[in-house]
Amino acid sequence: MAAKLIRVSPSILAIDYNNDEVLKKELAEIELAGANMVHVDVMDGKFVKNKTFDHKFVDKIKDMTTLILDVHLMVENPDAVIEDYAKAGADILTVHFEACKDPIKTIKKIKDNNMVAGLAINPKTPVLKIKDVLDEGLVDMVTVMGVNPGAYGQKFIPGSAEKVAEVRELNDKVYIEIDGGVTVKNSSILRKLGANVIVSGSTIFEAKNKKKVIKQLKGRCIFTKLNSLM
Ligand code: DX5
Ligand code: ZN
């Protein structure tokens, strides 16, 4: 059975992450507000147009928070940097299926470096394409992109909800992370279809009451109270 506890992973792409004071303040705030992880979007300006930061940034925020570091690599040739992220302290390392030459090998390398292994798929990539990789049993988390990677604050692409259901149909144990365009409203169907790690940039950081929004993103299931103790 898939984990029923819902984890929330706020994406700091939506804040002024280059300002250390802002970063510290926001990290402390989401931690207090009930977030379980912090989602760190690494972009290299090649796999996606935008460029953000690299493993040195992960190394820096490791000392600013006790939240799980959920690192989303939107880079070409992720194999080349896996060790750097392990050393920097990433807890979860997610690579894009579209960026891997040999996804099974890449996932093995992440596991060999003692990190939780995530595999992300773009809105245009059919779920069936990752079946063989999932069948190997090494992927811990599938990240279904709700938007085309590259920026926060985009609108959710509706077909992505079905893809959550398709992944859950293929595998009932893997964590399913939904990333991009998640709102309080659409989070309910996404949880029902099998998503149990909810990423959100704009919905959380633009909210007046982060605690309330994080609670709403976790949903009103019997595990909500338990979850907030974790
Ligand atoms: C998109 C990123 C997402 C994004 C989410 O490339 O991977 O993590 O920051 O932000 P929202 O929730 O605003 O779509
Ligand atoms: Zn992301």
PDB file of C-alpha atoms and ligand atoms in Angstrom:
ATOM      1  CA  MET A   1       0.000   0.000   0.000  1.00  0.00           C
ATOM      2  CA  ALA A   2       1.164   3.486  -0.822  1.00  0.00           C
ATOM      3  CA  ALA A   3       2.004   5.772   2.074  1.00  0.00           C
ATOM      4  CA  LYS A   4      -1.104   7.679   3.102  1.00  0.00           C
ATOM      5  CA  LEU A   5       0.730  10.414   4.949  1.00  0.00           C
ATOM      6  CA  ILE A   6       0.917  13.526   2.855  1.00  0.00           C
ATOM      7  CA  ARG A   7       4.184  15.457   2.861  1.00  0.00           C
ATOM      8  CA  VAL A   8       4.429  19.067   1.782  1.00  0.00           C
ATOM      9  CA  SER A   9       7.563  20.365   0.104  1.00  0.00           C
ATOM     10  CA  PRO A  10       7.574  24.156  -0.455  1.00  0.00           C
ATOM     11  CA  SER A  11       9.629  25.272  -3.452  1.00  0.00           C
ATOM     12  CA  ILE A  12      11.996  28.108  -2.624  1.00  0.00           C
ATOM     13  CA  LEU A  13      12.101  29.040  -6.294  1.00  0.00           C
ATOM     14  CA  ALA A  14       9.228  31.334  -5.358  1.00  0.00           C
ATOM     15  CA  ILE A  15      11.292  33.453  -2.924  1.00  0.00           C
ATOM     16  CA  ASP A  16      14.307  35.730  -3.209  1.00  0.00           C
ATOM     17  CA  TYR A  17      16.665  32.783  -2.590  1.00  0.00           C
ATOM     18  CA  ASN A  18      19.833  34.778  -3.265  1.00  0.00           C
ATOM     19  CA  ASN A  19      19.184  36.899  -0.200  1.00  0.00           C
ATOM     20  CA  ASP A  20      20.457  34.903   2.805  1.00  0.00           C
ATOM     21  CA  GLU A  21      18.323  36.813   5.298  1.00  0.00           C
ATOM     22  CA  VAL A  22      15.149  36.152   3.313  1.00  0.00           C
ATOM     23  CA  LEU A  23      16.161  32.530   2.850  1.00  0.00           C
ATOM     24  CA  LYS A  24      16.738  31.948   6.575  1.00  0.00           C
ATOM     25  CA  LYS A  25      13.496  33.676   7.511  1.00  0.00           C
ATOM     26  CA  GLU A  26      11.388  31.763   4.976  1.00  0.00           C
ATOM     27  CA  LEU A  27      12.973  28.415   5.869  1.00  0.00           C
ATOM     28  CA  ALA A  28      12.244  28.982   9.554  1.00  0.00           C
ATOM     29  CA  GLU A  29       8.714  30.036   8.724  1.00  0.00           C
ATOM     30  CA  ILE A  30       7.800  26.992   6.595  1.00  0.00           C
ATOM     31  CA  GLU A  31       9.371  24.675   9.154  1.00  0.00           C
ATOM     32  CA  LEU A  32       7.149  26.181  11.854  1.00  0.00           C
ATOM     33  CA  ALA A  33       4.162  26.131   9.524  1.00  0.00           C
ATOM     34  CA  GLY A  34       4.315  22.341   9.171  1.00  0.00           C
ATOM     35  CA  ALA A  35       6.321  21.734   5.985  1.00  0.00           C
ATOM     36  CA  ASN A  36       8.046  18.348   5.878  1.00  0.00           C
ATOM     37  CA  MET A  37      10.689  19.156   3.289  1.00  0.00           C
ATOM     38  CA  VAL A  38      12.099  21.996   1.282  1.00  0.00           C
ATOM     39  CA  HIS A  39      12.049  21.658  -2.512  1.00  0.00           C
ATOM     40  CA  VAL A  40      15.217  22.946  -4.146  1.00  0.00           C
ATOM     41  CA  ASP A  41      14.977  23.524  -7.919  1.00  0.00           C
ATOM     42  CA  VAL A  42      18.351  23.240  -9.630  1.00  0.00           C
ATOM     43  CA  MET A  43      18.372  24.572 -13.216  1.00  0.00           C
ATOM     44  CA  ASP A  44      21.418  24.648 -15.459  1.00  0.00           C
ATOM     45  CA  GLY A  45      20.239  26.924 -18.275  1.00  0.00           C
ATOM     46  CA  LYS A  46      20.517  23.961 -20.689  1.00  0.00           C
ATOM     47  CA  PHE A  47      17.913  21.341 -19.765  1.00  0.00           C
ATOM     48  CA  VAL A  48      15.663  24.323 -19.073  1.00  0.00           C
ATOM     49  CA  LYS A  49      16.173  27.924 -20.165  1.00  0.00           C
ATOM     50  CA  ASN A  50      16.563  29.380 -16.689  1.00  0.00           C
ATOM     51  CA  LYS A  51      19.559  28.998 -14.431  1.00  0.00           C
ATOM     52  CA  THR A  52      19.302  28.931 -10.647  1.00  0.00           C
ATOM     53  CA  PHE A  53      22.042  27.409  -8.466  1.00  0.00           C
ATOM     54  CA  ASP A  54      24.154  24.288  -8.005  1.00  0.00           C
ATOM     55  CA  HIS A  55      25.334  21.976  -5.195  1.00  0.00           C
ATOM     56  CA  LYS A  56      27.069  24.833  -3.348  1.00  0.00           C
ATOM     57  CA  PHE A  57      23.652  26.306  -2.630  1.00  0.00           C
ATOM     58  CA  VAL A  58      22.461  22.969  -1.191  1.00  0.00           C
ATOM     59  CA  ASP A  59      25.556  22.929   0.995  1.00  0.00           C
ATOM     60  CA  LYS A  60      24.641  26.389   2.264  1.00  0.00           C
ATOM     61  CA  ILE A  61      20.994  25.728   3.102  1.00  0.00           C
ATOM     62  CA  LYS A  62      21.838  22.451   4.832  1.00  0.00           C
ATOM     63  CA  ASP A  63      23.084  24.612   7.716  1.00  0.00           C
ATOM     64  CA  MET A  64      19.980  26.805   7.707  1.00  0.00           C
ATOM     65  CA  THR A  65      17.285  24.169   8.209  1.00  0.00           C
ATOM     66  CA  THR A  66      16.563  20.719   9.578  1.00  0.00           C
ATOM     67  CA  LEU A  67      13.945  20.071   6.872  1.00  0.00           C
ATOM     68  CA  ILE A  68      14.526  17.213   4.432  1.00  0.00           C
ATOM     69  CA  LEU A  69      16.310  18.606   1.366  1.00  0.00           C
ATOM     70  CA  ASP A  70      14.258  17.582  -1.656  1.00  0.00           C
ATOM     71  CA  VAL A  71      16.537  18.436  -4.581  1.00  0.00           C
ATOM     72  CA  HIS A  72      15.017  18.541  -8.076  1.00  0.00           C
ATOM     73  CA  LEU A  73      17.711  18.485 -10.754  1.00  0.00           C
ATOM     74  CA  MET A  74      16.657  20.097 -14.010  1.00  0.00           C
ATOM     75  CA  VAL A  75      20.065  19.622 -15.619  1.00  0.00           C
ATOM     76  CA  GLU A  76      21.607  17.860 -18.577  1.00  0.00           C
ATOM     77  CA  ASN A  77      23.783  14.864 -17.739  1.00  0.00           C
ATOM     78  CA  PRO A  78      22.769  14.464 -14.061  1.00  0.00           C
ATOM     79  CA  ASP A  79      25.187  11.522 -13.617  1.00  0.00           C
ATOM     80  CA  ALA A  80      28.099  13.944 -13.578  1.00  0.00           C
ATOM     81  CA  VAL A  81      26.887  15.785 -10.470  1.00  0.00           C
ATOM     82  CA  ILE A  82      25.328  13.070  -8.261  1.00  0.00           C
ATOM     83  CA  GLU A  83      28.356  12.827  -5.955  1.00  0.00           C
ATOM     84  CA  ASP A  84      28.471  16.612  -5.542  1.00  0.00           C
ATOM     85  CA  TYR A  85      24.876  16.636  -4.268  1.00  0.00           C
ATOM     86  CA  ALA A  86      25.491  13.706  -1.935  1.00  0.00           C
ATOM     87  CA  LYS A  87      28.445  15.557  -0.396  1.00  0.00           C
ATOM     88  CA  ALA A  88      26.401  18.772  -0.194  1.00  0.00           C
ATOM     89  CA  GLY A  89      23.791  16.970   1.920  1.00  0.00           C
ATOM     90  CA  ALA A  90      20.837  16.387  -0.408  1.00  0.00           C
ATOM     91  CA  ASP A  91      18.405  13.883   1.130  1.00  0.00           C
ATOM     92  CA  ILE A  92      16.258  13.255  -1.941  1.00  0.00           C
ATOM     93  CA  LEU A  93      17.799  13.611  -5.391  1.00  0.00           C
ATOM     94  CA  THR A  94      15.409  13.679  -8.335  1.00  0.00           C
ATOM     95  CA  VAL A  95      16.607  13.481 -11.929  1.00  0.00           C
ATOM     96  CA  HIS A  96      14.604  13.914 -15.113  1.00  0.00           C
ATOM     97  CA  PHE A  97      13.919  10.796 -17.151  1.00  0.00           C
ATOM     98  CA  GLU A  98      14.342  12.978 -20.255  1.00  0.00           C
ATOM     99  CA  ALA A  99      17.874  13.955 -19.170  1.00  0.00           C
ATOM    100  CA  CYS A 100      19.182  10.426 -18.496  1.00  0.00           C
ATOM    101  CA  LYS A 101      21.018   8.314 -21.049  1.00  0.00           C
ATOM    102  CA  ASP A 102      20.531   5.217 -18.907  1.00  0.00           C
ATOM    103  CA  PRO A 103      17.940   6.009 -16.203  1.00  0.00           C
ATOM    104  CA  ILE A 104      18.399   2.704 -14.326  1.00  0.00           C
ATOM    105  CA  LYS A 105      22.134   3.352 -14.028  1.00  0.00           C
ATOM    106  CA  THR A 106      21.508   6.908 -12.836  1.00  0.00           C
ATOM    107  CA  ILE A 107      18.995   5.782 -10.192  1.00  0.00           C
ATOM    108  CA  LYS A 108      21.464   3.116  -8.992  1.00  0.00           C
ATOM    109  CA  LYS A 109      24.154   5.762  -8.677  1.00  0.00           C
ATOM    110  CA  ILE A 110      21.871   7.946  -6.533  1.00  0.00           C
ATOM    111  CA  LYS A 111      21.140   4.967  -4.245  1.00  0.00           C
ATOM    112  CA  ASP A 112      24.834   4.051  -4.082  1.00  0.00           C
ATOM    113  CA  ASN A 113      25.396   7.573  -2.807  1.00  0.00           C
ATOM    114  CA  ASN A 114      22.862   6.991  -0.012  1.00  0.00           C
ATOM    115  CA  MET A 115      20.179   9.364  -1.190  1.00  0.00           C
ATOM    116  CA  VAL A 116      16.482   8.790  -1.786  1.00  0.00           C
ATOM    117  CA  ALA A 117      16.084   8.418  -5.554  1.00  0.00           C
ATOM    118  CA  GLY A 118      13.492  10.386  -7.501  1.00  0.00           C
ATOM    119  CA  LEU A 119      12.602  10.179 -11.179  1.00  0.00           C
ATOM    120  CA  ALA A 120      10.763  13.126 -12.737  1.00  0.00           C
ATOM    121  CA  ILE A 121       8.697  13.134 -15.913  1.00  0.00           C
ATOM    122  CA  ASN A 122       7.733  16.143 -18.000  1.00  0.00           C
ATOM    123  CA  PRO A 123       4.102  16.734 -18.996  1.00  0.00           C
ATOM    124  CA  LYS A 124       4.800  15.408 -22.504  1.00  0.00           C
ATOM    125  CA  THR A 125       6.461  12.163 -21.367  1.00  0.00           C
ATOM    126  CA  PRO A 126       4.034   9.216 -21.207  1.00  0.00           C
ATOM    127  CA  VAL A 127       4.044   7.280 -17.936  1.00  0.00           C
ATOM    128  CA  LEU A 128       4.561   3.999 -19.789  1.00  0.00           C
ATOM    129  CA  LYS A 129       8.061   5.165 -20.740  1.00  0.00           C
ATOM    130  CA  ILE A 130       9.226   4.802 -17.126  1.00  0.00           C
ATOM    131  CA  LYS A 131       7.621   1.391 -16.552  1.00  0.00           C
ATOM    132  CA  ASP A 132      10.860  -0.559 -17.047  1.00  0.00           C
ATOM    133  CA  VAL A 133      12.751   1.704 -14.667  1.00  0.00           C
ATOM    134  CA  LEU A 134       9.999   1.416 -12.034  1.00  0.00           C
ATOM    135  CA  ASP A 135       9.931  -2.370 -12.437  1.00  0.00           C
ATOM    136  CA  GLU A 136      13.584  -2.493 -11.329  1.00  0.00           C
ATOM    137  CA  GLY A 137      12.252  -1.515  -7.883  1.00  0.00           C
ATOM    138  CA  LEU A 138      14.906   1.093  -7.128  1.00  0.00           C
ATOM    139  CA  VAL A 139      12.989   4.319  -7.665  1.00  0.00           C
ATOM    140  CA  ASP A 140      11.718   5.688  -4.345  1.00  0.00           C
ATOM    141  CA  MET A 141       9.733   8.612  -5.718  1.00  0.00           C
ATOM    142  CA  VAL A 142       8.229   9.572  -9.061  1.00  0.00           C
ATOM    143  CA  THR A 143       7.851  13.297  -9.639  1.00  0.00           C
ATOM    144  CA  VAL A 144       4.990  14.038 -11.997  1.00  0.00           C
ATOM    145  CA  MET A 145       5.432  17.535 -13.400  1.00  0.00           C
ATOM    146  CA  GLY A 146       2.220  19.558 -13.394  1.00  0.00           C
ATOM    147  CA  VAL A 147       3.846  22.209 -15.606  1.00  0.00           C
ATOM    148  CA  ASN A 148       6.728  22.368 -18.054  1.00  0.00           C
ATOM    149  CA  PRO A 149       9.821  22.750 -15.883  1.00  0.00           C
ATOM    150  CA  GLY A 150      11.599  26.085 -15.773  1.00  0.00           C
ATOM    151  CA  ALA A 151       9.547  28.519 -13.689  1.00  0.00           C
ATOM    152  CA  TYR A 152       7.220  28.787 -10.727  1.00  0.00           C
ATOM    153  CA  GLY A 153       3.740  30.263 -10.829  1.00  0.00           C
ATOM    154  CA  GLN A 154       2.547  28.476 -13.981  1.00  0.00           C
ATOM    155  CA  LYS A 155      -0.901  26.991 -14.517  1.00  0.00           C
ATOM    156  CA  PHE A 156      -1.429  23.288 -13.872  1.00  0.00           C
ATOM    157  CA  ILE A 157      -1.679  21.158 -17.042  1.00  0.00           C
ATOM    158  CA  PRO A 158      -4.835  19.057 -16.424  1.00  0.00           C
ATOM    159  CA  GLY A 159      -3.506  15.844 -18.052  1.00  0.00           C
ATOM    160  CA  SER A 160      -0.925  15.625 -15.266  1.00  0.00           C
ATOM    161  CA  ALA A 161      -3.593  14.492 -12.790  1.00  0.00           C
ATOM    162  CA  GLU A 162      -4.292  11.405 -14.899  1.00  0.00           C
ATOM    163  CA  LYS A 163      -0.597  10.689 -14.963  1.00  0.00           C
ATOM    164  CA  VAL A 164      -0.543  10.564 -11.165  1.00  0.00           C
ATOM    165  CA  ALA A 165      -3.252   7.892 -11.359  1.00  0.00           C
ATOM    166  CA  GLU A 166      -1.305   5.995 -14.041  1.00  0.00           C
ATOM    167  CA  VAL A 167       1.862   5.917 -11.933  1.00  0.00           C
ATOM    168  CA  ARG A 168      -0.138   4.733  -8.921  1.00  0.00           C
ATOM    169  CA  GLU A 169      -1.686   2.005 -11.095  1.00  0.00           C
ATOM    170  CA  LEU A 170       1.789   0.817 -12.098  1.00  0.00           C
ATOM    171  CA  ASN A 171       3.224   0.903  -8.605  1.00  0.00           C
ATOM    172  CA  ASP A 172       1.429   1.088  -5.276  1.00  0.00           C
ATOM    173  CA  LYS A 173       4.517   1.650  -3.109  1.00  0.00           C
ATOM    174  CA  VAL A 174       6.465   4.441  -4.719  1.00  0.00           C
ATOM    175  CA  TYR A 175       6.069   7.982  -3.398  1.00  0.00           C
ATOM    176  CA  ILE A 176       4.411  10.210  -5.949  1.00  0.00           C
ATOM    177  CA  GLU A 177       5.410  13.834  -5.895  1.00  0.00           C
ATOM    178  CA  ILE A 178       3.369  16.355  -7.853  1.00  0.00           C
ATOM    179  CA  ASP A 179       5.326  19.441  -8.845  1.00  0.00           C
ATOM    180  CA  GLY A 180       4.107  22.604 -10.500  1.00  0.00           C
ATOM    181  CA  GLY A 181       0.816  24.456 -10.558  1.00  0.00           C
ATOM    182  CA  VAL A 182      -0.544  22.880  -7.381  1.00  0.00           C
ATOM    183  CA  THR A 183      -3.257  24.858  -5.602  1.00  0.00           C
ATOM    184  CA  VAL A 184      -5.314  24.097  -2.505  1.00  0.00           C
ATOM    185  CA  LYS A 185      -8.206  23.357  -4.859  1.00  0.00           C
ATOM    186  CA  ASN A 186      -6.528  20.866  -7.217  1.00  0.00           C
ATOM    187  CA  SER A 187      -4.504  19.251  -4.416  1.00  0.00           C
ATOM    188  CA  SER A 188      -7.538  17.322  -3.235  1.00  0.00           C
ATOM    189  CA  ILE A 189      -7.971  15.326  -6.453  1.00  0.00           C
ATOM    190  CA  LEU A 190      -4.189  14.864  -6.741  1.00  0.00           C
ATOM    191  CA  ARG A 191      -4.081  13.297  -3.257  1.00  0.00           C
ATOM    192  CA  LYS A 192      -7.045  11.079  -4.104  1.00  0.00           C
ATOM    193  CA  LEU A 193      -5.339   9.857  -7.265  1.00  0.00           C
ATOM    194  CA  GLY A 194      -2.246   8.864  -5.336  1.00  0.00           C
ATOM    195  CA  ALA A 195       0.070  11.844  -4.893  1.00  0.00           C
ATOM    196  CA  ASN A 196       1.616  11.908  -1.421  1.00  0.00           C
ATOM    197  CA  VAL A 197       4.349  14.529  -1.733  1.00  0.00           C
ATOM    198  CA  ILE A 198       2.944  17.928  -2.643  1.00  0.00           C
ATOM    199  CA  VAL A 199       5.335  20.567  -3.987  1.00  0.00           C
ATOM    200  CA  SER A 200       4.202  24.136  -4.000  1.00  0.00           C
ATOM    201  CA  GLY A 201       6.000  27.403  -4.683  1.00  0.00           C
ATOM    202  CA  SER A 202       3.546  30.216  -5.291  1.00  0.00           C
ATOM    203  CA  THR A 203       0.578  28.732  -3.390  1.00  0.00           C
ATOM    204  CA  ILE A 204       2.601  28.591  -0.166  1.00  0.00           C
ATOM    205  CA  PHE A 205       4.891  31.596  -0.440  1.00  0.00           C
ATOM    206  CA  GLU A 206       2.212  33.975  -1.683  1.00  0.00           C
ATOM    207  CA  ALA A 207      -0.173  32.942   1.102  1.00  0.00           C
ATOM    208  CA  LYS A 208      -0.790  35.207   4.076  1.00  0.00           C
ATOM    209  CA  ASN A 209      -1.235  32.219   6.334  1.00  0.00           C
ATOM    210  CA  LYS A 210       1.320  29.553   5.370  1.00  0.00           C
ATOM    211  CA  LYS A 211       0.330  27.251   8.210  1.00  0.00           C
ATOM    212  CA  LYS A 212      -3.258  27.134   7.024  1.00  0.00           C
ATOM    213  CA  VAL A 213      -2.308  26.538   3.375  1.00  0.00           C
ATOM    214  CA  ILE A 214       0.176  23.774   4.253  1.00  0.00           C
ATOM    215  CA  LYS A 215      -2.504  22.090   6.331  1.00  0.00           C
ATOM    216  CA  GLN A 216      -4.944  22.368   3.444  1.00  0.00           C
ATOM    217  CA  LEU A 217      -2.401  20.912   1.024  1.00  0.00           C
ATOM    218  CA  LYS A 218      -1.978  17.931   3.359  1.00  0.00           C
ATOM    219  CA  GLY A 219      -5.731  17.448   3.277  1.00  0.00           C
ATOM    220  CA  ARG A 220      -8.218  16.465   5.885  1.00  0.00           C
ATOM    221  CA  CYS A 221      -7.381  12.815   6.305  1.00  0.00           C
ATOM    222  CA  ILE A 222      -7.206  10.980   9.612  1.00  0.00           C
ATOM    223  CA  PHE A 223      -3.428  11.096   9.351  1.00  0.00           C
ATOM    224  CA  THR A 224      -3.218  14.873   9.244  1.00  0.00           C
ATOM    225  CA  LYS A 225      -2.715  15.207  12.982  1.00  0.00           C
ATOM    226  CA  LEU A 226      -0.186  12.430  13.091  1.00  0.00           C
ATOM    227  CA  ASN A 227       1.601  13.894  10.097  1.00  0.00           C
ATOM    228  CA  SER A 228       2.030  17.255  11.763  1.00  0.00           C
ATOM    229  CA  LEU A 229       3.908  15.534  14.576  1.00  0.00           C
ATOM    230  CA  MET A 230       6.494  14.145  12.172  1.00  0.00           C
TER     231      MET A 230
HETATM  232  C1  DX5 B   1       9.162  24.184 -11.939  1.00  0.00           C
HETATM  233  C2  DX5 B   1       9.664  23.765 -10.595  1.00  0.00           C
HETATM  234  C3  DX5 B   1       8.630  23.757  -9.524  1.00  0.00           C
HETATM  235  C4  DX5 B   1       8.059  25.126  -9.211  1.00  0.00           C
HETATM  236  C5  DX5 B   1       6.795  24.993  -8.442  1.00  0.00           C
HETATM  237  O1  DX5 B   1      10.186  24.047 -12.860  1.00  0.00           O
HETATM  238  O2  DX5 B   1      10.202  22.465 -10.680  1.00  0.00           O
HETATM  239  O3  DX5 B   1       9.149  23.164  -8.355  1.00  0.00           O
HETATM  240  O4  DX5 B   1       8.949  25.896  -8.472  1.00  0.00           O
HETATM  241  O5  DX5 B   1       6.232  26.252  -8.265  1.00  0.00           O
HETATM  242  P1  DX5 B   1       4.654  26.481  -8.343  1.00  0.00           P
HETATM  243  O6  DX5 B   1       4.052  25.681  -7.237  1.00  0.00           O
HETATM  244  O7  DX5 B   1       4.466  27.959  -8.180  1.00  0.00           O
HETATM  245  O8  DX5 B   1       4.188  25.992  -9.691  1.00  0.00           O
HETATM  246 ZN    ZN B   2      10.614  21.365  -8.830  1.00  0.00          ZN
END
